[in-house]
Coordinates of C-alpha atoms in Angstrom, one line a residue:
M714 CA 229.2 64.8 42.5
A715 CA 230.1 64.2 46.2
T716 CA 233.8 65.0 47.3
E717 CA 235.6 62.4 49.5
E718 CA 238.5 64.7 50.7
F719 CA 238.5 65.2 54.4
I720 CA 240.0 68.7 54.3
I721 CA 237.9 71.1 52.0
R722 CA 239.3 74.8 51.7
I723 CA 236.6 77.1 51.0
P724 CA 237.7 80.5 49.5
P725 CA 235.8 83.8 50.1
Y726 CA 232.5 84.1 48.6
H727 CA 232.0 80.4 48.0
Y728 CA 230.0 77.8 50.0
I729 CA 229.2 73.9 50.1
H730 CA 226.5 71.9 51.2
V731 CA 227.3 69.2 53.9
L732 CA 225.1 66.2 54.5
D733 CA 225.3 64.6 58.0
Q734 CA 224.6 60.9 57.4
N735 CA 223.5 60.2 61.1
S736 CA 220.5 62.7 61.0
N737 CA 220.1 63.1 57.3
V738 CA 220.3 66.7 57.6
S739 CA 222.3 69.1 55.1
R740 CA 223.7 72.3 56.1
V741 CA 225.9 75.2 54.4
E742 CA 229.2 76.0 55.4
V743 CA 230.4 79.4 54.1
G744 CA 233.9 80.3 53.2
P745 CA 236.6 81.5 53.9
K746 CA 237.0 78.6 56.0
T747 CA 239.0 75.3 55.7
Y748 CA 236.4 72.6 56.5
I749 CA 237.3 69.4 57.9
R750 CA 234.8 66.7 57.1
Q751 CA 233.7 64.1 59.7
D752 CA 233.6 60.4 59.1
N753 CA 229.5 60.6 59.3
E754 CA 229.4 63.5 56.9
R755 CA 229.4 64.1 53.0
V756 CA 230.3 67.1 51.1
L757 CA 227.6 67.1 48.2
F758 CA 229.7 69.4 45.8
A759 CA 233.0 71.0 45.5
P760 CA 232.9 74.9 46.5
M761 CA 230.6 77.0 44.6
R762 CA 230.5 80.6 43.9
M763 CA 228.0 82.6 45.8
V764 CA 225.0 84.2 43.9
T765 CA 226.1 87.9 43.2
V766 CA 223.2 90.1 42.0
P767 CA 224.6 93.1 40.4
P768 CA 223.0 96.6 40.9
R769 CA 219.6 97.3 38.9
H770 CA 219.2 93.2 38.2
Y771 CA 217.3 90.4 40.2
C772 CA 217.3 86.7 40.4
T773 CA 214.5 84.5 41.2
V774 CA 214.8 81.7 43.9
A775 CA 212.4 78.7 43.8
N776 CA 211.7 77.2 47.3
P777 CA 213.2 79.9 49.4
V778 CA 214.2 79.7 53.0
S779 CA 211.8 81.0 55.6
R780 CA 213.2 83.9 57.7
D781 CA 211.7 85.5 61.1
A782 CA 211.2 89.2 61.5
Q783 CA 214.8 89.9 61.8
G784 CA 215.6 88.2 58.6
L785 CA 217.5 85.1 60.1
V786 CA 216.9 81.8 58.4
L787 CA 214.7 79.5 60.4
F788 CA 215.4 75.8 61.3
D789 CA 213.2 73.1 62.2
V790 CA 214.0 70.9 65.3
T791 CA 216.3 68.8 63.4
G792 CA 218.4 71.6 62.1
Q793 CA 216.9 71.5 58.8
V794 CA 216.3 74.9 57.1
R795 CA 212.7 75.6 56.8
L796 CA 211.6 76.1 52.9
R797 CA 208.6 77.9 51.5
H798 CA 208.0 75.1 48.9
A799 CA 206.2 76.1 45.6
D800 CA 207.1 79.8 46.4
L801 CA 209.1 82.2 44.3
E802 CA 211.1 85.1 45.9
I803 CA 212.6 87.8 43.8
R804 CA 215.9 89.0 45.3
L805 CA 217.5 92.5 44.3
A806 CA 221.0 93.7 44.4
Q807 CA 222.5 92.5 47.7
D808 CA 225.6 91.2 49.4
P809 CA 226.4 87.7 47.7
F810 CA 224.4 85.0 49.4
P811 CA 224.7 81.1 49.3
L812 CA 221.6 79.0 48.0
Y813 CA 220.5 76.8 51.1
P814 CA 219.8 73.0 50.6
G815 CA 216.5 72.9 48.6
E816 CA 216.5 76.2 47.1
V817 CA 216.8 76.6 43.2
L818 CA 218.0 79.7 41.4
E819 CA 215.8 80.1 38.4
K820 CA 217.0 83.3 36.5

């Protein structure tokens, strides 16, 4: 469900996905932030809470993002995140993290 509001308040530990309709590229905006939507952008959903994995637990993420040696997310030439399709990543207890466009939380 896309939201048509121009000003979106993103609370702490929440995130949104923004689709640029000119380049057809989705990106993540992380709170706390007041995000002002441009005319060529569409917010794909209302602010969602980041994924929190408690101590001694894990979660499985399908189609995880690709990261470099320093752990930074890799982007292609258009600015879209690079995904490892048909791959699973097990994430252990860590700081809360957003799901990038294309990632799916399985368990």
